Tab-separated table of C-alpha atoms and ligand atoms in Angstrom:
chain	number	residue	atom	x	y	z
A	1	UNK	CA	-21.610	-8.868	6.022
A	2	UNK	CA	-24.146	-11.545	5.100
A	3	UNK	CA	-25.891	-9.541	2.390
A	4	UNK	CA	-22.675	-8.652	0.597
A	5	UNK	CA	-22.227	-10.417	-2.747
A	6	UNK	CA	-20.768	-13.931	-2.719
A	7	UNK	CA	-17.039	-13.642	-3.382
A	8	UNK	CA	-16.073	-15.614	-6.498
A	9	UNK	CA	-13.099	-13.616	-7.730
A	10	UNK	CA	-10.242	-15.693	-6.314
A	11	UNK	CA	-7.972	-15.079	-9.315
A	12	UNK	CA	-7.930	-11.366	-8.457
A	13	UNK	CA	-7.172	-11.989	-4.807
A	14	UNK	CA	-8.210	-14.372	-2.051
A	15	UNK	CA	-9.455	-13.615	1.449
A	16	UNK	CA	-6.780	-13.863	4.132
A	17	UNK	CA	-7.120	-17.126	6.036
A	18	UNK	CA	-7.669	-16.495	9.782
A	19	UNK	CA	-4.870	-18.940	10.593
A	20	UNK	CA	-2.520	-16.863	8.463
A	21	UNK	CA	-3.535	-13.673	10.247
A	22	UNK	CA	-2.988	-15.310	13.640
A	23	UNK	CA	0.544	-16.335	12.638
A	24	UNK	CA	1.333	-12.803	11.410
A	25	UNK	CA	0.063	-10.727	14.336
A	26	UNK	CA	2.976	-11.148	16.803
A	27	UNK	CA	5.387	-9.931	14.118
A	28	UNK	CA	3.620	-6.562	13.961
A	29	UNK	CA	3.881	-6.030	17.718
A	30	UNK	CA	6.260	-7.701	20.168
A	31	UNK	CA	8.362	-9.440	17.485
A	32	UNK	CA	8.858	-6.283	15.438
A	33	UNK	CA	12.616	-6.667	14.888
A	34	UNK	CA	14.481	-6.173	11.639
A	35	UNK	CA	15.533	-9.597	10.316
A	36	UNK	CA	18.853	-8.037	9.286
A	37	UNK	CA	19.734	-7.013	12.879
A	38	UNK	CA	22.301	-9.589	13.922
A	39	UNK	CA	23.241	-8.355	17.364
A	40	UNK	CA	20.070	-8.853	19.439
A	41	UNK	CA	17.089	-11.083	20.032
A	42	UNK	CA	14.626	-8.799	18.220
A	43	UNK	CA	16.512	-9.335	14.997
A	44	UNK	CA	17.093	-13.029	15.661
A	45	UNK	CA	13.438	-13.882	16.185
A	46	UNK	CA	12.379	-12.007	13.034
A	47	UNK	CA	15.207	-13.682	11.091
A	48	UNK	CA	14.146	-17.098	12.421
A	49	UNK	CA	10.611	-16.504	11.139
A	50	UNK	CA	11.883	-15.391	7.729
A	51	UNK	CA	14.115	-18.464	7.564
A	52	UNK	CA	11.142	-20.687	8.288
A	53	UNK	CA	9.147	-19.224	5.380
A	54	UNK	CA	12.160	-19.594	3.107
A	55	UNK	CA	12.231	-23.291	4.037
A	56	UNK	CA	8.486	-23.734	3.483
A	57	UNK	CA	8.600	-22.080	0.055
A	58	UNK	CA	11.703	-23.991	-0.973
A	59	UNK	CA	10.156	-27.305	0.069
A	60	UNK	CA	6.935	-26.417	-1.781
A	61	UNK	CA	8.763	-26.230	-5.113
A	62	UNK	CA	11.702	-28.586	-4.413
A	63	UNK	CA	14.269	-25.789	-4.251
A	64	UNK	CA	16.720	-24.824	-1.501
A	65	UNK	CA	16.098	-21.935	0.937
A	66	UNK	CA	19.042	-19.960	-0.513
A	67	UNK	CA	17.257	-19.902	-3.866
A	68	UNK	CA	14.275	-17.892	-2.533
A	69	UNK	CA	14.389	-14.087	-2.972
A	70	UNK	CA	11.594	-12.158	-1.264
A	71	UNK	CA	9.870	-9.417	-3.258
A	72	UNK	CA	6.700	-7.323	-2.975
A	73	UNK	CA	4.678	-9.736	-5.129
A	74	UNK	CA	4.544	-11.485	-8.461
A	75	UNK	CA	4.641	-8.232	-10.432
A	76	UNK	CA	8.012	-7.398	-8.940
A	77	UNK	CA	9.220	-10.996	-9.255
A	78	UNK	CA	8.367	-11.023	-12.958
A	79	UNK	CA	10.124	-7.688	-13.476
A	80	UNK	CA	13.191	-8.851	-11.574
A	81	UNK	CA	13.323	-12.126	-13.483
A	82	UNK	CA	12.856	-10.712	-16.971
A	83	UNK	CA	14.839	-7.471	-16.720
A	84	UNK	CA	17.401	-9.118	-14.448
A	85	UNK	CA	18.093	-11.852	-17.010
A	86	UNK	CA	18.098	-9.407	-19.925
A	87	UNK	CA	20.693	-7.263	-18.182
A	88	UNK	CA	22.852	-10.189	-17.075
A	89	UNK	CA	22.851	-12.095	-20.381
A	90	UNK	CA	22.562	-9.449	-23.125
A	91	UNK	CA	26.057	-10.280	-24.345
A	92	UNK	CA	24.971	-13.864	-24.978
A	93	UNK	CA	21.868	-12.813	-26.897
A	94	UNK	CA	18.951	-10.421	-26.995
A	95	UNK	CA	16.017	-12.643	-27.881
A	96	UNK	CA	13.213	-13.511	-25.442
A	97	UNK	CA	10.188	-15.749	-25.975
A	98	UNK	CA	6.879	-15.380	-24.162
A	99	UNK	CA	3.163	-16.006	-24.800
A	100	UNK	CA	0.201	-13.816	-25.799
A	101	UNK	CA	-1.867	-14.838	-22.746
A	102	UNK	CA	0.746	-13.971	-20.101
A	103	UNK	CA	-0.077	-11.532	-17.301
A	104	UNK	CA	0.729	-7.872	-18.032
A	105	UNK	CA	3.483	-8.129	-15.428
A	106	UNK	CA	5.324	-10.344	-17.924
A	107	UNK	CA	4.224	-8.717	-21.191
A	108	UNK	CA	4.962	-5.145	-20.118
A	109	UNK	CA	8.565	-5.771	-18.991
A	110	UNK	CA	9.090	-7.519	-22.350
A	111	UNK	CA	7.632	-4.507	-24.169
A	112	UNK	CA	9.981	-2.298	-22.187
A	113	UNK	CA	12.984	-4.433	-23.153
A	114	UNK	CA	12.013	-3.975	-26.788
A	115	UNK	CA	12.710	-0.253	-26.400
A	116	UNK	CA	16.248	-1.205	-25.289
A	117	UNK	CA	16.797	-3.270	-28.422
A	118	UNK	CA	15.720	-6.752	-27.319
A	119	UNK	CA	13.688	-8.835	-29.704
A	120	UNK	CA	10.562	-10.443	-28.269
A	121	UNK	CA	8.720	-13.392	-29.814
A	122	UNK	CA	5.162	-13.656	-28.519
A	123	UNK	CA	3.812	-17.152	-29.125
A	124	UNK	CA	0.111	-17.598	-29.859
A	125	UNK	CA	-2.020	-20.177	-28.043
A	126	UNK	CA	-4.358	-22.811	-29.463
A	127	UNK	CA	-8.137	-22.381	-29.086
A	128	UNK	CA	-7.908	-24.199	-25.742
A	129	UNK	CA	-5.407	-21.630	-24.435
A	130	UNK	CA	-2.387	-23.948	-24.440
A	131	UNK	CA	0.787	-23.256	-26.421
A	132	UNK	CA	1.946	-25.426	-29.286
A	133	UNK	CA	5.273	-26.974	-28.204
A	134	UNK	CA	6.497	-27.331	-31.784
A	135	UNK	CA	6.021	-23.593	-32.241
A	136	UNK	CA	8.091	-23.009	-29.124
A	137	UNK	CA	10.867	-25.266	-30.434
A	138	UNK	CA	10.849	-23.453	-33.765
A	139	UNK	CA	11.011	-20.066	-32.044
A	140	UNK	CA	14.121	-20.981	-30.009
A	141	UNK	CA	17.330	-19.536	-31.499
A	142	UNK	CA	21.008	-19.513	-30.553
A	143	UNK	CA	20.579	-15.956	-29.245
A	144	UNK	CA	17.480	-16.764	-27.158
A	145	UNK	CA	18.329	-16.031	-23.530
A	146	UNK	CA	14.940	-16.468	-21.840
A	147	UNK	CA	11.610	-18.245	-22.238
A	148	UNK	CA	8.824	-16.998	-19.949
A	149	UNK	CA	5.610	-19.054	-19.829
A	150	UNK	CA	3.126	-18.951	-16.948
A	151	UNK	CA	2.176	-22.102	-15.039
A	152	UNK	CA	-1.535	-21.237	-14.684
A	153	UNK	CA	-3.475	-18.483	-16.390
A	154	UNK	CA	-5.259	-15.888	-14.255
A	155	UNK	CA	-8.267	-15.493	-16.563
A	156	UNK	CA	-9.007	-18.884	-18.072
A	157	UNK	CA	-7.140	-21.016	-15.528
A	158	UNK	CA	-5.357	-23.002	-18.228
A	159	UNK	CA	-2.233	-24.919	-17.162
A	160	UNK	CA	0.681	-24.775	-19.589
A	161	UNK	CA	2.820	-27.927	-20.046
A	162	UNK	CA	5.570	-26.566	-17.831
A	163	UNK	CA	7.650	-29.751	-17.623
A	164	UNK	CA	7.748	-30.101	-21.420
A	165	UNK	CA	8.647	-26.429	-21.823
A	166	UNK	CA	11.386	-26.806	-19.203
A	167	UNK	CA	12.850	-29.763	-21.088
A	168	UNK	CA	12.877	-27.864	-24.384
A	169	UNK	CA	14.686	-24.937	-22.716
A	170	UNK	CA	17.176	-27.109	-20.834
A	171	UNK	CA	18.108	-29.021	-23.994
A	172	UNK	CA	18.947	-25.695	-25.652
A	173	UNK	CA	20.615	-24.011	-22.678
A	174	UNK	CA	17.917	-21.346	-22.482
A	175	UNK	CA	16.809	-19.975	-19.101
A	176	UNK	CA	13.182	-20.812	-18.273
A	177	UNK	CA	11.050	-18.500	-16.127
A	178	UNK	CA	7.505	-19.307	-15.069
A	179	UNK	CA	4.951	-17.013	-13.435
A	180	UNK	CA	3.364	-19.338	-10.874
A	181	UNK	CA	1.286	-16.684	-9.064
A	182	UNK	CA	-1.917	-18.659	-9.677
A	183	UNK	CA	-0.324	-22.084	-9.375
A	184	UNK	CA	1.457	-22.159	-6.015
A	185	UNK	CA	-0.476	-24.221	-3.504
A	186	UNK	CA	-2.979	-25.339	-6.152
A	187	UNK	CA	-1.030	-27.649	-8.450
A	188	UNK	CA	2.215	-29.592	-7.907
A	189	UNK	CA	5.350	-27.611	-8.788
A	190	UNK	CA	8.881	-29.021	-8.862
A	191	UNK	CA	11.718	-26.874	-10.171
A	192	UNK	CA	13.993	-29.926	-10.556
A	193	UNK	CA	11.813	-32.324	-12.536
A	194	UNK	CA	10.271	-29.419	-14.485
A	195	UNK	CA	13.654	-27.781	-15.256
A	196	UNK	CA	12.514	-24.372	-14.025
A	197	UNK	CA	15.238	-21.739	-13.513
A	198	UNK	CA	13.140	-18.850	-12.207
A	199	UNK	CA	9.671	-18.904	-10.666
A	200	UNK	CA	7.505	-15.970	-9.554
A	201	UNK	CA	5.273	-16.457	-6.524
A	202	UNK	CA	2.825	-14.305	-4.570
A	203	UNK	CA	0.987	-14.792	-1.273
A	204	UNK	CA	-2.347	-13.090	-1.884
A	205	UNK	CA	-3.678	-15.601	-4.443
A	206	UNK	CA	-3.265	-18.382	-1.896
A	207	UNK	CA	-5.060	-16.881	1.157
A	208	UNK	CA	-1.995	-14.954	2.321
A	209	UNK	CA	-1.416	-11.202	2.632
A	210	UNK	CA	-1.013	-8.775	-0.270
A	211	UNK	CA	2.321	-7.093	-0.902
A	212	UNK	CA	4.604	-10.086	-0.452
A	213	UNK	CA	5.983	-12.455	-3.050
A	214	UNK	CA	9.129	-14.318	-3.974
A	215	UNK	CA	11.322	-15.204	-6.893
A	216	UNK	CA	12.989	-18.591	-7.025
A	217	UNK	CA	16.421	-18.207	-8.654
A	218	UNK	CA	18.290	-21.422	-9.523
A	219	UNK	CA	21.752	-21.655	-7.922
A	220	UNK	CA	23.025	-24.970	-9.333
A	221	UNK	CA	22.945	-26.836	-12.657
A	222	UNK	CA	23.139	-24.156	-13.972
A	223	UNK	CA	23.715	-21.174	-11.691
A	224	UNK	CA	21.482	-18.360	-12.951
A	225	UNK	CA	22.928	-14.833	-12.958
A	226	UNK	CA	20.487	-12.067	-12.186
A	227	UNK	CA	21.130	-8.310	-12.308
A	228	UNK	CA	19.368	-6.655	-9.335
A	229	UNK	CA	16.687	-4.121	-10.199
A	230	UNK	CA	16.657	-2.506	-6.765
A	231	UNK	CA	19.981	-1.585	-5.135
A	232	UNK	CA	20.547	-0.832	-1.478
A	233	UNK	CA	21.718	-2.725	1.559
A	234	UNK	CA	22.501	-5.938	-0.306
A	235	UNK	CA	19.639	-7.961	1.169
A	236	UNK	CA	18.594	-11.236	-0.472
A	237	UNK	CA	22.159	-11.934	-1.579
A	238	UNK	CA	22.269	-8.616	-3.403
A	239	UNK	CA	19.403	-9.507	-5.709
A	240	UNK	CA	16.758	-7.428	-3.963
A	241	UNK	CA	17.673	-4.838	-1.361
A	242	UNK	CA	15.263	-3.519	1.230
A	243	UNK	CA	14.299	-4.441	4.806
A	244	UNK	CA	12.361	-7.685	4.773
A	245	UNK	CA	8.686	-7.300	5.646
A	246	UNK	CA	8.681	-9.955	8.356
A	247	UNK	CA	4.931	-10.094	9.223
A	248	UNK	CA	4.024	-10.512	5.549
A	249	UNK	CA	6.732	-13.122	5.075
A	250	UNK	CA	5.414	-15.097	8.054
A	251	UNK	CA	1.927	-14.947	6.526
A	252	UNK	CA	3.247	-16.098	3.154
A	253	UNK	CA	4.844	-19.161	4.745
A	254	UNK	CA	1.754	-20.037	6.752
A	255	UNK	CA	-0.473	-19.600	3.684
A	256	UNK	CA	1.628	-21.934	1.554
A	257	UNK	CA	1.955	-24.449	4.377
A	258	UNK	CA	-1.842	-24.623	4.753
A	259	UNK	CA	-2.442	-24.801	1.001
A	260	UNK	CA	-0.042	-27.717	0.598
A	261	UNK	CA	-1.453	-29.575	3.589
A	262	UNK	CA	-4.986	-29.223	2.209
A	263	UNK	CA	-4.296	-29.531	-1.529
A	264	UNK	CA	-5.217	-33.215	-1.741
A	265	UNK	CA	-8.707	-32.627	-0.325
A	266	UNK	CA	-9.244	-29.105	-1.637
A	267	UNK	CA	-8.540	-29.894	-5.302
A	268	UNK	CA	-11.369	-32.441	-5.716
A	269	UNK	CA	-13.721	-30.237	-3.686
A	270	UNK	CA	-13.092	-27.225	-5.942
A	271	UNK	CA	-13.346	-29.392	-9.044
A	272	UNK	CA	-16.742	-30.576	-7.817
A	273	UNK	CA	-17.981	-27.029	-7.137
A	274	UNK	CA	-16.773	-25.876	-10.547
A	275	UNK	CA	-18.453	-28.853	-12.184
A	276	UNK	CA	-21.743	-28.118	-10.337
A	277	UNK	CA	-21.650	-24.541	-11.548
A	278	UNK	CA	-20.885	-25.524	-15.134
A	279	UNK	CA	-23.532	-28.255	-15.188
A	280	UNK	CA	-26.167	-25.731	-14.183
A	281	UNK	CA	-25.016	-22.851	-16.392
A	282	UNK	CA	-24.516	-24.990	-19.475
A	283	UNK	CA	-28.186	-25.940	-19.479
A	284	UNK	CA	-28.735	-22.522	-21.036
A	285	UNK	CA	-28.260	-22.186	-24.784
A	286	UNK	CA	-25.338	-20.145	-26.075
A	287	UNK	CA	-22.930	-20.588	-23.152
A	288	UNK	CA	-19.325	-21.464	-24.052
A	289	UNK	CA	-16.492	-22.640	-21.846
A	290	UNK	CA	-13.244	-20.729	-22.378
A	291	UNK	CA	-9.980	-22.623	-22.080
A	292	UNK	CA	-9.098	-26.293	-21.922
A	293	UNK	CA	-11.899	-28.356	-20.320
A	294	UNK	CA	-9.675	-30.262	-17.876
A	295	UNK	CA	-6.131	-28.871	-18.033
A	296	UNK	CA	-6.994	-25.937	-15.785
A	297	UNK	CA	-6.997	-24.703	-12.190
A	298	UNK	CA	-9.611	-26.508	-10.112
A	299	UNK	CA	-11.452	-23.329	-9.041
A	300	UNK	CA	-11.599	-21.620	-12.440
A	301	UNK	CA	-14.636	-21.383	-14.708
A	302	UNK	CA	-14.580	-18.853	-17.531
A	303	UNK	CA	-17.580	-18.626	-19.837
A	304	UNK	CA	-18.739	-16.610	-22.802
A	305	UNK	CA	-22.411	-15.770	-23.039
A	306	UNK	CA	-24.164	-15.134	-26.333
A	307	UNK	CA	-26.859	-12.536	-26.765
A	308	UNK	CA	-26.201	-10.267	-23.796
A	309	UNK	CA	-24.281	-7.032	-23.410
A	310	UNK	CA	-21.153	-7.278	-21.272
A	311	UNK	CA	-21.780	-4.139	-19.233
A	312	UNK	CA	-25.415	-5.105	-18.642
A	313	UNK	CA	-24.364	-8.557	-17.481
A	314	UNK	CA	-21.802	-7.079	-15.074
A	315	UNK	CA	-24.484	-4.849	-13.565
A	316	UNK	CA	-26.993	-7.687	-13.420
A	317	UNK	CA	-24.669	-10.064	-11.572
A	318	UNK	CA	-23.209	-7.517	-9.141
A	319	UNK	CA	-25.803	-7.642	-6.343
A	320	UNK	CA	-25.417	-11.403	-5.847
A	321	UNK	CA	-21.868	-12.291	-6.806
A	322	UNK	CA	-18.430	-10.689	-6.964
A	323	UNK	CA	-17.033	-12.004	-10.249
A	324	UNK	CA	-14.898	-10.549	-12.984
A	325	UNK	CA	-17.001	-9.917	-16.056
A	326	UNK	CA	-17.346	-7.789	-19.109
A	327	UNK	CA	-15.676	-8.014	-22.468
A	328	UNK	CA	-18.090	-7.483	-25.299
A	329	UNK	CA	-17.498	-5.356	-28.355
A	330	UNK	CA	-21.081	-4.145	-28.327
A	331	UNK	CA	-20.497	-2.156	-25.174
A	332	UNK	CA	-18.569	1.086	-25.312
A	333	UNK	CA	-16.799	0.701	-21.991
A	334	UNK	CA	-15.628	-2.901	-21.968
A	335	UNK	CA	-13.095	-4.173	-24.476
A	336	UNK	CA	-12.683	-7.919	-24.985
A	337	UNK	CA	-9.893	-9.254	-22.819
A	338	UNK	CA	-6.650	-9.890	-24.681
A	339	UNK	CA	-6.544	-13.384	-23.205
A	340	UNK	CA	-9.914	-14.323	-24.714
A	341	UNK	CA	-8.940	-12.575	-27.960
A	342	UNK	CA	-5.830	-14.775	-28.098
A	343	UNK	CA	-8.012	-17.909	-28.121
A	344	UNK	CA	-8.949	-16.811	-31.592
A	345	UNK	CA	-12.663	-17.498	-32.008
A	346	UNK	CA	-13.662	-14.329	-33.901
A	347	UNK	CA	-17.390	-14.632	-33.185
A	348	UNK	CA	-16.727	-15.012	-29.488
A	349	UNK	CA	-15.486	-11.447	-29.227
A	350	UNK	CA	-19.054	-10.264	-29.475
A	351	UNK	CA	-20.045	-12.304	-26.428
A	352	UNK	CA	-20.018	-11.227	-22.824
A	353	UNK	CA	-17.720	-13.177	-20.563
A	354	UNK	CA	-17.630	-14.085	-16.883
A	355	UNK	CA	-14.728	-15.433	-14.854
A	356	UNK	CA	-15.705	-17.372	-11.753
A	357	UNK	CA	-12.851	-17.911	-9.312
A	358	UNK	CA	-14.030	-20.411	-6.710
A	359	UNK	CA	-11.988	-20.663	-3.514
A	360	UNK	CA	-11.456	-22.181	-0.100
A	361	UNK	CA	-14.354	-20.460	1.635
A	362	UNK	CA	-17.038	-21.061	-1.003
A	363	UNK	CA	-19.722	-23.632	-0.256
A	364	UNK	CA	-21.961	-25.689	-2.511
A	365	UNK	CA	-24.971	-23.672	-1.292
A	366	UNK	CA	-23.253	-20.527	-2.539
A	367	UNK	CA	-22.574	-22.145	-5.904
A	368	UNK	CA	-26.259	-23.027	-6.242
A	369	UNK	CA	-27.316	-19.468	-5.408
A	370	UNK	CA	-24.823	-18.096	-7.919
A	371	UNK	CA	-25.878	-20.501	-10.672
A	372	UNK	CA	-29.598	-19.748	-10.233
A	373	UNK	CA	-28.996	-16.011	-10.095
A	374	UNK	CA	-26.686	-15.978	-13.138
A	375	UNK	CA	-29.168	-18.021	-15.155
A	376	UNK	CA	-32.045	-15.703	-14.196
A	377	UNK	CA	-29.951	-12.628	-15.067
A	378	UNK	CA	-28.920	-13.979	-18.457
A	379	UNK	CA	-32.476	-15.044	-19.319
A	380	UNK	CA	-33.878	-11.690	-18.325
A	381	UNK	CA	-31.247	-9.744	-20.298
A	382	UNK	CA	-31.918	-11.868	-23.358
A	383	UNK	CA	-35.651	-11.289	-23.043
A	384	UNK	CA	-35.166	-7.516	-22.704
A	385	UNK	CA	-32.902	-7.523	-25.719
A	386	UNK	CA	-35.521	-9.274	-27.843
A	387	UNK	CA	-38.106	-6.716	-26.699
A	388	UNK	CA	-35.783	-3.810	-27.521
A	389	UNK	CA	-34.963	-5.219	-30.938
A	390	UNK	CA	-38.627	-5.775	-31.875
B	401	PLP	C1	-1.925	-11.728	-9.601
B	401	PLP	C2	-0.950	-12.106	-10.636
B	401	PLP	C3	0.247	-11.398	-10.807
B	401	PLP	C4	0.569	-10.157	-10.003
B	401	PLP	O1	0.860	-10.503	-8.685
B	401	PLP	P1	0.979	-9.387	-7.542
B	401	PLP	O2	1.520	-10.151	-6.382
B	401	PLP	O3	-0.400	-8.885	-7.339
B	401	PLP	O4	1.912	-8.347	-8.030
B	401	PLP	C5	1.133	-11.820	-11.757
B	401	PLP	N1	0.865	-12.899	-12.514
B	401	PLP	C6	-0.261	-13.606	-12.385
B	401	PLP	C7	-0.485	-14.800	-13.247
B	401	PLP	C8	-1.209	-13.230	-11.443
B	401	PLP	O5	-2.334	-13.927	-11.329
């Protein structure tokens, strides 16, 4: 294990916390009941565990337990939110607003709705990755039924001004959905003060298991209608049928509980690690920070590197660190990411980029190893390039 690369890809997924695993295990074995079985103890104990996670998630975002719908993850939650609103409200209007830097699990359902006749406005972002609120206001129309803007970006970590967006939507009676897959457990979220009507969540970005997520669906002021996208036994108040995956749900609750309990100490620790990494890397020439310098997730650092090939950088970093990298036009295999493209620095598209996702189990020693190794790799690639070009 010890000579495997240092894991710094926490926006892709996070390792399962041992405490989460311990909480899950009994629900695979002796407590295997179906939470929907109402006539015996096997069902009751599974249902009690599901209820507890519902309460934890609701408390985490200032919702009520009845407003939590379990899904298989944020991809499904986004699909349910966007298609479910489109289907329920198409008579009111057929216009939806979203943003160029959203996850594909938001953009692709919107693209699909276009084929059904919906009109989609895709807002650009500023060079720092944040939307322009005036542009959002201008884009809102009487037939706009939904605005979908993510809370935290999965590539550049940028935090959108969710409370301001919520206010703009509420003032105009437009439903507001936010993809909070990267945000839950990392930044404060409050569906009341932020006027959020729908929120997508997932467990595996917050040290929980993969394959479990949730959609918050507002029940009061106003009550949001949602057309189910999966029909069956009428689970989750008819919004999402299918036997609840109790062990995963238990893990989701435990993961969020731990993240909230530790957020106050973990946020400054991750900020410090990120700052250490940036301080070291930015001593090199030609290194650019992508996204807003401070309005971002604590564990996220996304850089562009001048003068190296993206594919070569990926290969060079691989033995020491597990990061997400690539994106340079000069290489045949890697295309620039659409998120970086949306930031709109044309020259930057020729640079290689690296996303560091620092998490709970990373140490400052690891960050030092990673910084030294990345610097050595970049310097060596630049030197080789000069030799090749001579
Ligand atoms: C990971 C991620 C998703 C997809 O979540 P899954 O639970 O893996 O389906 C959606 N949106 C964002 C912002 C993400 O980071």
